[in-house]
Amino acid sequence: MEKIDAFCHVMPRPYGDRLFALPATPAAANIRRRISKIPSLVDMDLRFAQMDEFGDYRQVINICAPPPEDLGPPETSRMMARVGNEALADLVARHPDRFAGFMACLPMDDTDAAIAEAEYACKQLGALGVQIYTHVHGHPMDGDRFEPFYRKMAELDALIQVHPCRNATWPDYPAEQYSKYEIWWVFGWEYDLSAFMSRIVFSGVLERYPALKFLIHHGGSMVPHFAGRVGPGWDQLGERTPDDQRELVEGYPLTKRPLDYFKMFYADTALFGAGHALRCVIDFFGSDRVLFGSDSPFDPEKGPGYIRSTIRNLEETGLSDAERTAIFNGNVRRLLKL
């Protein structure tokens, strides 16, 4: 069966070369260190050899974290996004048998530039959509400044991949300065995704643009696993809030239950081999809103591990042939117009 992996990361050499030439920032220093330990981010021959294990298998690629806006001031993020998108387009053009397409990176610290880059990437470079992150320098993605961006993405009818983004400077407790034991990654990234979804729902982005297509990384994160709190819990929005804090629960006027909006998101299967969690994701979103995605190459094997475990989970989860086909290739073909 054809398998199209909808959420994979690369570091094209032109982008990597510019990255290593930039003035040092904490985010740049961290990814430079990680690249040296995951050669298949850059070495396409190694990557293709790893992909051969999976037969009729292609990837939709994006540039790995950090987001361009974490690499320097807006002029740097604009430059890095353009370099990255042209390099991604070149990879797809040279290897169509390996890469089904790419998702553009955007300089989200400059909304006008992000809109312009999305149009350029989608209309001229052939990008299938864009990748954004759960915040911009700690600012939530439901701010007024992002409204034109969502309006443009609805107009382009392009997929928006959403990737989490925090580091050890986001502490686990208010009394501390840093997160310990990489809690910021294991649980913090999943909270980031869930908070992003919540702010998109209650700020009315999906009410105003119901055709927007958000692909949430890591199986829609916490939402499927806490559907009772998202459903009956948020049906009681405001019951836990004192009268003098009513502004904290007053959002855009919604016409449906909060739970119904959360079911409008799409989710990938990047759950790192947790088959029971994958079943929960499919039960919540439905097999028509789940896309095969592995998060390759960030597994302990540095490439094939998460692909292999995700395929095994999907084959062992008790899905019908039609459901498996939809998740492995049908949904991504439909959403990305492949």
JSON list of N, CA and C in Angstrom, two decimals, residues 253-322:
[
{"chain": "A", "resi": 253, "resn": "PRO", "atom": "N", "xyz": [-18.20, 34.91, 20.00]},
{"chain": "A", "resi": 253, "resn": "PRO", "atom": "CA", "xyz": [-19.46, 34.18, 20.08]},
{"chain": "A", "resi": 253, "resn": "PRO", "atom": "C", "xyz": [-19.45, 32.94, 19.17]},
{"chain": "A", "resi": 254, "resn": "LEU", "atom": "N", "xyz": [-19.54, 31.77, 19.78]},
{"chain": "A", "resi": 254, "resn": "LEU", "atom": "CA", "xyz": [-19.49, 30.51, 19.04]},
{"chain": "A", "resi": 254, "resn": "LEU", "atom": "C", "xyz": [-20.90, 29.98, 18.82]},
{"chain": "A", "resi": 255, "resn": "THR", "atom": "N", "xyz": [-21.09, 29.27, 17.73]},
{"chain": "A", "resi": 255, "resn": "THR", "atom": "CA", "xyz": [-22.41, 28.74, 17.39]},
{"chain": "A", "resi": 255, "resn": "THR", "atom": "C", "xyz": [-22.52, 27.25, 17.65]},
{"chain": "A", "resi": 256, "resn": "LYS", "atom": "N", "xyz": [-21.41, 26.62, 18.10]},
{"chain": "A", "resi": 256, "resn": "LYS", "atom": "CA", "xyz": [-21.41, 25.19, 18.38]},
{"chain": "A", "resi": 256, "resn": "LYS", "atom": "C", "xyz": [-20.74, 24.93, 19.72]},
{"chain": "A", "resi": 257, "resn": "ARG", "atom": "N", "xyz": [-20.85, 23.70, 20.19]},
{"chain": "A", "resi": 257, "resn": "ARG", "atom": "CA", "xyz": [-20.12, 23.30, 21.40]},
{"chain": "A", "resi": 257, "resn": "ARG", "atom": "C", "xyz": [-18.61, 23.43, 21.15]},
{"chain": "A", "resi": 258, "resn": "PRO", "atom": "N", "xyz": [-17.82, 23.76, 22.16]},
{"chain": "A", "resi": 258, "resn": "PRO", "atom": "CA", "xyz": [-16.37, 23.76, 21.97]},
{"chain": "A", "resi": 258, "resn": "PRO", "atom": "C", "xyz": [-15.84, 22.44, 21.40]},
{"chain": "A", "resi": 259, "resn": "LEU", "atom": "N", "xyz": [-16.37, 21.33, 21.88]},
{"chain": "A", "resi": 259, "resn": "LEU", "atom": "CA", "xyz": [-15.91, 20.02, 21.41]},
{"chain": "A", "resi": 259, "resn": "LEU", "atom": "C", "xyz": [-16.04, 19.89, 19.90]},
{"chain": "A", "resi": 260, "resn": "ASP", "atom": "N", "xyz": [-17.07, 20.46, 19.33]},
{"chain": "A", "resi": 260, "resn": "ASP", "atom": "CA", "xyz": [-17.30, 20.33, 17.89]},
{"chain": "A", "resi": 260, "resn": "ASP", "atom": "C", "xyz": [-16.20, 21.03, 17.10]},
{"chain": "A", "resi": 261, "resn": "TYR", "atom": "N", "xyz": [-15.69, 22.14, 17.62]},
{"chain": "A", "resi": 261, "resn": "TYR", "atom": "CA", "xyz": [-14.60, 22.83, 16.93]},
{"chain": "A", "resi": 261, "resn": "TYR", "atom": "C", "xyz": [-13.30, 22.04, 17.02]},
{"chain": "A", "resi": 262, "resn": "PHE", "atom": "N", "xyz": [-13.04, 21.43, 18.16]},
{"chain": "A", "resi": 262, "resn": "PHE", "atom": "CA", "xyz": [-11.82, 20.64, 18.30]},
{"chain": "A", "resi": 262, "resn": "PHE", "atom": "C", "xyz": [-11.81, 19.47, 17.31]},
{"chain": "A", "resi": 263, "resn": "LYS", "atom": "N", "xyz": [-12.98, 18.96, 16.97]},
{"chain": "A", "resi": 263, "resn": "LYS", "atom": "CA", "xyz": [-13.05, 17.88, 16.00]},
{"chain": "A", "resi": 263, "resn": "LYS", "atom": "C", "xyz": [-12.84, 18.36, 14.57]},
{"chain": "A", "resi": 264, "resn": "MET", "atom": "N", "xyz": [-12.73, 19.68, 14.38]},
{"chain": "A", "resi": 264, "resn": "MET", "atom": "CA", "xyz": [-12.48, 20.22, 13.05]},
{"chain": "A", "resi": 264, "resn": "MET", "atom": "C", "xyz": [-10.99, 20.20, 12.70]},
{"chain": "A", "resi": 265, "resn": "PHE", "atom": "N", "xyz": [-10.13, 20.01, 13.68]},
{"chain": "A", "resi": 265, "resn": "PHE", "atom": "CA", "xyz": [-8.70, 19.90, 13.40]},
{"chain": "A", "resi": 265, "resn": "PHE", "atom": "C", "xyz": [-8.40, 18.54, 12.77]},
{"chain": "A", "resi": 266, "resn": "TYR", "atom": "N", "xyz": [-7.24, 18.48, 12.11]},
{"chain": "A", "resi": 266, "resn": "TYR", "atom": "CA", "xyz": [-6.70, 17.22, 11.63]},
{"chain": "A", "resi": 266, "resn": "TYR", "atom": "C", "xyz": [-5.51, 16.85, 12.52]},
{"chain": "A", "resi": 267, "resn": "ALA", "atom": "N", "xyz": [-5.21, 15.57, 12.60]},
{"chain": "A", "resi": 267, "resn": "ALA", "atom": "CA", "xyz": [-4.11, 15.11, 13.45]},
{"chain": "A", "resi": 267, "resn": "ALA", "atom": "C", "xyz": [-3.24, 14.14, 12.67]},
{"chain": "A", "resi": 268, "resn": "ASP", "atom": "N", "xyz": [-1.94, 14.10, 13.03]},
{"chain": "A", "resi": 268, "resn": "ASP", "atom": "CA", "xyz": [-1.08, 13.09, 12.43]},
{"chain": "A", "resi": 268, "resn": "ASP", "atom": "C", "xyz": [-0.94, 11.90, 13.40]},
{"chain": "A", "resi": 269, "resn": "THR", "atom": "N", "xyz": [-0.12, 10.93, 13.01]},
{"chain": "A", "resi": 269, "resn": "THR", "atom": "CA", "xyz": [0.03, 9.70, 13.79]},
{"chain": "A", "resi": 269, "resn": "THR", "atom": "C", "xyz": [1.38, 9.64, 14.51]},
{"chain": "A", "resi": 270, "resn": "ALA", "atom": "N", "xyz": [2.03, 10.79, 14.68]},
{"chain": "A", "resi": 270, "resn": "ALA", "atom": "CA", "xyz": [3.38, 10.82, 15.27]},
{"chain": "A", "resi": 270, "resn": "ALA", "atom": "C", "xyz": [3.30, 10.63, 16.78]},
{"chain": "A", "resi": 271, "resn": "LEU", "atom": "N", "xyz": [3.08, 9.39, 17.20]},
{"chain": "A", "resi": 271, "resn": "LEU", "atom": "CA", "xyz": [2.92, 9.05, 18.61]},
{"chain": "A", "resi": 271, "resn": "LEU", "atom": "C", "xyz": [4.01, 8.10, 19.09]},
{"chain": "A", "resi": 272, "resn": "PHE", "atom": "N", "xyz": [5.02, 7.89, 18.26]},
{"chain": "A", "resi": 272, "resn": "PHE", "atom": "CA", "xyz": [6.26, 7.22, 18.66]},
{"chain": "A", "resi": 272, "resn": "PHE", "atom": "C", "xyz": [6.05, 5.79, 19.14]},
{"chain": "A", "resi": 273, "resn": "GLY", "atom": "N", "xyz": [5.13, 5.08, 18.51]},
{"chain": "A", "resi": 273, "resn": "GLY", "atom": "CA", "xyz": [4.94, 3.68, 18.83]},
{"chain": "A", "resi": 273, "resn": "GLY", "atom": "C", "xyz": [3.89, 3.38, 19.87]},
{"chain": "A", "resi": 274, "resn": "ALA", "atom": "N", "xyz": [3.17, 4.38, 20.35]},
{"chain": "A", "resi": 274, "resn": "ALA", "atom": "CA", "xyz": [2.13, 4.17, 21.37]},
{"chain": "A", "resi": 274, "resn": "ALA", "atom": "C", "xyz": [0.82, 3.81, 20.67]},
{"chain": "A", "resi": 275, "resn": "GLY", "atom": "N", "xyz": [0.63, 2.51, 20.39]},
{"chain": "A", "resi": 275, "resn": "GLY", "atom": "CA", "xyz": [-0.53, 2.07, 19.64]},
{"chain": "A", "resi": 275, "resn": "GLY", "atom": "C", "xyz": [-1.85, 2.37, 20.30]},
{"chain": "A", "resi": 276, "resn": "HIS", "atom": "N", "xyz": [-1.91, 2.27, 21.64]},
{"chain": "A", "resi": 276, "resn": "HIS", "atom": "CA", "xyz": [-3.16, 2.55, 22.34]},
{"chain": "A", "resi": 276, "resn": "HIS", "atom": "C", "xyz": [-3.55, 4.01, 22.19]},
{"chain": "A", "resi": 277, "resn": "ALA", "atom": "N", "xyz": [-2.54, 4.91, 22.17]},
{"chain": "A", "resi": 277, "resn": "ALA", "atom": "CA", "xyz": [-2.81, 6.34, 21.99]},
{"chain": "A", "resi": 277, "resn": "ALA", "atom": "C", "xyz": [-3.30, 6.62, 20.57]},
{"chain": "A", "resi": 278, "resn": "LEU", "atom": "N", "xyz": [-2.73, 5.92, 19.60]},
{"chain": "A", "resi": 278, "resn": "LEU", "atom": "CA", "xyz": [-3.15, 6.09, 18.22]},
{"chain": "A", "resi": 278, "resn": "LEU", "atom": "C", "xyz": [-4.62, 5.71, 18.05]},
{"chain": "A", "resi": 279, "resn": "ARG", "atom": "N", "xyz": [-5.05, 4.63, 18.71]},
{"chain": "A", "resi": 279, "resn": "ARG", "atom": "CA", "xyz": [-6.45, 4.22, 18.62]},
{"chain": "A", "resi": 279, "resn": "ARG", "atom": "C", "xyz": [-7.36, 5.33, 19.17]},
{"chain": "A", "resi": 280, "resn": "CYS", "atom": "N", "xyz": [-6.94, 5.96, 20.25]},
{"chain": "A", "resi": 280, "resn": "CYS", "atom": "CA", "xyz": [-7.71, 7.05, 20.84]},
{"chain": "A", "resi": 280, "resn": "CYS", "atom": "C", "xyz": [-7.82, 8.22, 19.87]},
{"chain": "A", "resi": 281, "resn": "VAL", "atom": "N", "xyz": [-6.73, 8.54, 19.20]},
{"chain": "A", "resi": 281, "resn": "VAL", "atom": "CA", "xyz": [-6.72, 9.65, 18.23]},
{"chain": "A", "resi": 281, "resn": "VAL", "atom": "C", "xyz": [-7.71, 9.38, 17.10]},
{"chain": "A", "resi": 282, "resn": "ILE", "atom": "N", "xyz": [-7.67, 8.17, 16.57]},
{"chain": "A", "resi": 282, "resn": "ILE", "atom": "CA", "xyz": [-8.57, 7.83, 15.47]},
{"chain": "A", "resi": 282, "resn": "ILE", "atom": "C", "xyz": [-10.02, 7.83, 15.93]},
{"chain": "A", "resi": 283, "resn": "ASP", "atom": "N", "xyz": [-10.27, 7.33, 17.14]},
{"chain": "A", "resi": 283, "resn": "ASP", "atom": "CA", "xyz": [-11.63, 7.34, 17.67]},
{"chain": "A", "resi": 283, "resn": "ASP", "atom": "C", "xyz": [-12.16, 8.76, 17.81]},
{"chain": "A", "resi": 284, "resn": "PHE", "atom": "N", "xyz": [-11.29, 9.69, 18.21]},
{"chain": "A", "resi": 284, "resn": "PHE", "atom": "CA", "xyz": [-11.74, 11.07, 18.45]},
{"chain": "A", "resi": 284, "resn": "PHE", "atom": "C", "xyz": [-11.96, 11.83, 17.15]},
{"chain": "A", "resi": 285, "resn": "PHE", "atom": "N", "xyz": [-10.95, 11.86, 16.29]},
{"chain": "A", "resi": 285, "resn": "PHE", "atom": "CA", "xyz": [-11.03, 12.68, 15.09]},
{"chain": "A", "resi": 285, "resn": "PHE", "atom": "C", "xyz": [-11.75, 11.98, 13.94]},
{"chain": "A", "resi": 286, "resn": "GLY", "atom": "N", "xyz": [-11.74, 10.65, 13.93]},
{"chain": "A", "resi": 286, "resn": "GLY", "atom": "CA", "xyz": [-12.28, 9.89, 12.80]},
{"chain": "A", "resi": 286, "resn": "GLY", "atom": "C", "xyz": [-11.19, 9.61, 11.79]},
{"chain": "A", "resi": 287, "resn": "SER", "atom": "N", "xyz": [-11.30, 8.48, 11.11]},
{"chain": "A", "resi": 287, "resn": "SER", "atom": "CA", "xyz": [-10.24, 8.08, 10.18]},
{"chain": "A", "resi": 287, "resn": "SER", "atom": "C", "xyz": [-10.11, 9.01, 8.99]},
{"chain": "A", "resi": 288, "resn": "ASP", "atom": "N", "xyz": [-11.09, 9.87, 8.75]},
{"chain": "A", "resi": 288, "resn": "ASP", "atom": "CA", "xyz": [-11.00, 10.82, 7.63]},
{"chain": "A", "resi": 288, "resn": "ASP", "atom": "C", "xyz": [-10.25, 12.09, 8.00]},
{"chain": "A", "resi": 289, "resn": "ARG", "atom": "N", "xyz": [-9.84, 12.24, 9.27]},
{"chain": "A", "resi": 289, "resn": "ARG", "atom": "CA", "xyz": [-9.12, 13.43, 9.70]},
{"chain": "A", "resi": 289, "resn": "ARG", "atom": "C", "xyz": [-7.77, 13.08, 10.35]},
{"chain": "A", "resi": 290, "resn": "VAL", "atom": "N", "xyz": [-7.29, 11.88, 10.14]},
{"chain": "A", "resi": 290, "resn": "VAL", "atom": "CA", "xyz": [-5.99, 11.46, 10.65]},
{"chain": "A", "resi": 290, "resn": "VAL", "atom": "C", "xyz": [-5.08, 11.15, 9.47]},
{"chain": "A", "resi": 291, "resn": "LEU", "atom": "N", "xyz": [-3.88, 11.73, 9.50]},
{"chain": "A", "resi": 291, "resn": "LEU", "atom": "CA", "xyz": [-2.90, 11.56, 8.42]},
{"chain": "A", "resi": 291, "resn": "LEU", "atom": "C", "xyz": [-1.67, 10.83, 8.95]},
{"chain": "A", "resi": 292, "resn": "PHE", "atom": "N", "xyz": [-1.21, 9.85, 8.21]},
{"chain": "A", "resi": 292, "resn": "PHE", "atom": "CA", "xyz": [0.03, 9.17, 8.55]},
{"chain": "A", "resi": 292, "resn": "PHE", "atom": "C", "xyz": [1.17, 10.17, 8.59]},
{"chain": "A", "resi": 293, "resn": "GLY", "atom": "N", "xyz": [1.82, 10.28, 9.75]},
{"chain": "A", "resi": 293, "resn": "GLY", "atom": "CA", "xyz": [2.96, 11.17, 9.92]},
{"chain": "A", "resi": 293, "resn": "GLY", "atom": "C", "xyz": [3.86, 10.61, 11.00]},
{"chain": "A", "resi": 294, "resn": "SER", "atom": "N", "xyz": [5.16, 10.62, 10.77]},
{"chain": "A", "resi": 294, "resn": "SER", "atom": "CA", "xyz": [6.08, 9.89, 11.65]},
{"chain": "A", "resi": 294, "resn": "SER", "atom": "C", "xyz": [6.97, 10.78, 12.51]},
{"chain": "A", "resi": 295, "resn": "ASP", "atom": "N", "xyz": [7.20, 12.03, 12.13]},
{"chain": "A", "resi": 295, "resn": "ASP", "atom": "CA", "xyz": [8.16, 12.91, 12.80]},
{"chain": "A", "resi": 295, "resn": "ASP", "atom": "C", "xyz": [9.60, 12.48, 12.53]},
{"chain": "A", "resi": 296, "resn": "SER", "atom": "N", "xyz": [9.82, 11.69, 11.50]},
{"chain": "A", "resi": 296, "resn": "SER", "atom": "CA", "xyz": [11.18, 11.30, 11.13]},
{"chain": "A", "resi": 296, "resn": "SER", "atom": "C", "xyz": [12.02, 12.55, 10.82]},
{"chain": "A", "resi": 297, "resn": "PRO", "atom": "N", "xyz": [13.31, 12.56, 11.17]},
{"chain": "A", "resi": 297, "resn": "PRO", "atom": "CA", "xyz": [14.15, 11.48, 11.68]},
{"chain": "A", "resi": 297, "resn": "PRO", "atom": "C", "xyz": [14.52, 11.61, 13.17]},
{"chain": "A", "resi": 298, "resn": "PHE", "atom": "N", "xyz": [13.60, 12.06, 14.00]},
{"chain": "A", "resi": 298, "resn": "PHE", "atom": "CA", "xyz": [13.95, 12.34, 15.40]},
{"chain": "A", "resi": 298, "resn": "PHE", "atom": "C", "xyz": [13.69, 11.16, 16.33]},
{"chain": "A", "resi": 299, "resn": "ASP", "atom": "N", "xyz": [13.94, 9.96, 15.86]},
{"chain": "A", "resi": 299, "resn": "ASP", "atom": "CA", "xyz": [13.79, 8.77, 16.68]},
{"chain": "A", "resi": 299, "resn": "ASP", "atom": "C", "xyz": [15.17, 8.29, 17.14]},
{"chain": "A", "resi": 300, "resn": "PRO", "atom": "N", "xyz": [15.22, 7.36, 18.07]},
{"chain": "A", "resi": 300, "resn": "PRO", "atom": "CA", "xyz": [16.53, 6.89, 18.56]},
{"chain": "A", "resi": 300, "resn": "PRO", "atom": "C", "xyz": [17.44, 6.32, 17.48]},
{"chain": "A", "resi": 301, "resn": "GLU", "atom": "N", "xyz": [16.85, 5.82, 16.37]},
{"chain": "A", "resi": 301, "resn": "GLU", "atom": "CA", "xyz": [17.66, 5.31, 15.26]},
{"chain": "A", "resi": 301, "resn": "GLU", "atom": "C", "xyz": [18.08, 6.41, 14.29]},
{"chain": "A", "resi": 302, "resn": "LYS", "atom": "N", "xyz": [17.61, 7.61, 14.51]},
{"chain": "A", "resi": 302, "resn": "LYS", "atom": "CA", "xyz": [17.95, 8.78, 13.68]},
{"chain": "A", "resi": 302, "resn": "LYS", "atom": "C", "xyz": [17.38, 8.66, 12.26]},
{"chain": "A", "resi": 303, "resn": "GLY", "atom": "N", "xyz": [16.18, 8.12, 12.13]},
{"chain": "A", "resi": 303, "resn": "GLY", "atom": "CA", "xyz": [15.56, 8.09, 10.82]},
{"chain": "A", "resi": 303, "resn": "GLY", "atom": "C", "xyz": [14.41, 7.13, 10.66]},
{"chain": "A", "resi": 304, "resn": "PRO", "atom": "N", "xyz": [14.66, 5.82, 10.69]},
{"chain": "A", "resi": 304, "resn": "PRO", "atom": "CA", "xyz": [13.59, 4.87, 10.35]},
{"chain": "A", "resi": 304, "resn": "PRO", "atom": "C", "xyz": [12.72, 4.42, 11.52]},
{"chain": "A", "resi": 305, "resn": "GLY", "atom": "N", "xyz": [13.13, 4.65, 12.75]},
{"chain": "A", "resi": 305, "resn": "GLY", "atom": "CA", "xyz": [12.47, 4.04, 13.90]},
{"chain": "A", "resi": 305, "resn": "GLY", "atom": "C", "xyz": [11.01, 4.41, 14.05]},
{"chain": "A", "resi": 306, "resn": "TYR", "atom": "N", "xyz": [10.71, 5.70, 14.02]},
{"chain": "A", "resi": 306, "resn": "TYR", "atom": "CA", "xyz": [9.31, 6.13, 14.20]},
{"chain": "A", "resi": 306, "resn": "TYR", "atom": "C", "xyz": [8.46, 5.78, 12.98]},
{"chain": "A", "resi": 307, "resn": "ILE", "atom": "N", "xyz": [9.06, 5.75, 11.80]},
{"chain": "A", "resi": 307, "resn": "ILE", "atom": "CA", "xyz": [8.31, 5.33, 10.61]},
{"chain": "A", "resi": 307, "resn": "ILE", "atom": "C", "xyz": [7.85, 3.88, 10.80]},
{"chain": "A", "resi": 308, "resn": "ARG", "atom": "N", "xyz": [8.79, 3.03, 11.17]},
{"chain": "A", "resi": 308, "resn": "ARG", "atom": "CA", "xyz": [8.50, 1.61, 11.33]},
{"chain": "A", "resi": 308, "resn": "ARG", "atom": "C", "xyz": [7.45, 1.36, 12.41]},
{"chain": "A", "resi": 309, "resn": "SER", "atom": "N", "xyz": [7.61, 2.01, 13.57]},
{"chain": "A", "resi": 309, "resn": "SER", "atom": "CA", "xyz": [6.67, 1.77, 14.67]},
{"chain": "A", "resi": 309, "resn": "SER", "atom": "C", "xyz": [5.28, 2.30, 14.35]},
{"chain": "A", "resi": 310, "resn": "THR", "atom": "N", "xyz": [5.21, 3.42, 13.63]},
{"chain": "A", "resi": 310, "resn": "THR", "atom": "CA", "xyz": [3.90, 3.98, 13.27]},
{"chain": "A", "resi": 310, "resn": "THR", "atom": "C", "xyz": [3.19, 3.09, 12.27]},
{"chain": "A", "resi": 311, "resn": "ILE", "atom": "N", "xyz": [3.91, 2.59, 11.28]},
{"chain": "A", "resi": 311, "resn": "ILE", "atom": "CA", "xyz": [3.30, 1.66, 10.32]},
{"chain": "A", "resi": 311, "resn": "ILE", "atom": "C", "xyz": [2.80, 0.42, 11.05]},
{"chain": "A", "resi": 312, "resn": "ARG", "atom": "N", "xyz": [3.61, -0.12, 11.95]},
{"chain": "A", "resi": 312, "resn": "ARG", "atom": "CA", "xyz": [3.19, -1.31, 12.70]},
{"chain": "A", "resi": 312, "resn": "ARG", "atom": "C", "xyz": [1.94, -1.02, 13.52]},
{"chain": "A", "resi": 313, "resn": "ASN", "atom": "N", "xyz": [1.88, 0.13, 14.17]},
{"chain": "A", "resi": 313, "resn": "ASN", "atom": "CA", "xyz": [0.69, 0.49, 14.95]},
{"chain": "A", "resi": 313, "resn": "ASN", "atom": "C", "xyz": [-0.55, 0.53, 14.07]},
{"chain": "A", "resi": 314, "resn": "LEU", "atom": "N", "xyz": [-0.43, 1.16, 12.91]},
{"chain": "A", "resi": 314, "resn": "LEU", "atom": "CA", "xyz": [-1.58, 1.28, 12.02]},
{"chain": "A", "resi": 314, "resn": "LEU", "atom": "C", "xyz": [-2.03, -0.07, 11.48]},
{"chain": "A", "resi": 315, "resn": "GLU", "atom": "N", "xyz": [-1.08, -0.98, 11.31]},
{"chain": "A", "resi": 315, "resn": "GLU", "atom": "CA", "xyz": [-1.43, -2.30, 10.80]},
{"chain": "A", "resi": 315, "resn": "GLU", "atom": "C", "xyz": [-2.01, -3.20, 11.88]},
{"chain": "A", "resi": 316, "resn": "GLU", "atom": "N", "xyz": [-1.76, -2.87, 13.16]},
{"chain": "A", "resi": 316, "resn": "GLU", "atom": "CA", "xyz": [-2.21, -3.73, 14.25]},
{"chain": "A", "resi": 316, "resn": "GLU", "atom": "C", "xyz": [-3.39, -3.16, 15.02]},
{"chain": "A", "resi": 317, "resn": "THR", "atom": "N", "xyz": [-3.91, -2.01, 14.59]},
{"chain": "A", "resi": 317, "resn": "THR", "atom": "CA", "xyz": [-4.93, -1.31, 15.38]},
{"chain": "A", "resi": 317, "resn": "THR", "atom": "C", "xyz": [-6.35, -1.78, 15.09]},
{"chain": "A", "resi": 318, "resn": "GLY", "atom": "N", "xyz": [-6.53, -2.70, 14.15]},
{"chain": "A", "resi": 318, "resn": "GLY", "atom": "CA", "xyz": [-7.86, -3.21, 13.87]},
{"chain": "A", "resi": 318, "resn": "GLY", "atom": "C", "xyz": [-8.67, -2.34, 12.94]},
{"chain": "A", "resi": 319, "resn": "LEU", "atom": "N", "xyz": [-8.00, -1.57, 12.11]},
{"chain": "A", "resi": 319, "resn": "LEU", "atom": "CA", "xyz": [-8.69, -0.72, 11.15]},
{"chain": "A", "resi": 319, "resn": "LEU", "atom": "C", "xyz": [-9.17, -1.53, 9.96]},
{"chain": "A", "resi": 320, "resn": "SER", "atom": "N", "xyz": [-10.21, -1.05, 9.31]},
{"chain": "A", "resi": 320, "resn": "SER", "atom": "CA", "xyz": [-10.63, -1.66, 8.05]},
{"chain": "A", "resi": 320, "resn": "SER", "atom": "C", "xyz": [-9.64, -1.28, 6.95]},
{"chain": "A", "resi": 321, "resn": "ASP", "atom": "N", "xyz": [-9.69, -1.98, 5.83]},
{"chain": "A", "resi": 321, "resn": "ASP", "atom": "CA", "xyz": [-8.82, -1.64, 4.71]},
{"chain": "A", "resi": 321, "resn": "ASP", "atom": "C", "xyz": [-9.06, -0.22, 4.24]},
{"chain": "A", "resi": 322, "resn": "ALA", "atom": "N", "xyz": [-10.31, 0.20, 4.23]},
{"chain": "A", "resi": 322, "resn": "ALA", "atom": "CA", "xyz": [-10.64, 1.56, 3.79]},
{"chain": "A", "resi": 322, "resn": "ALA", "atom": "C", "xyz": [-10.07, 2.60, 4.74]}
]
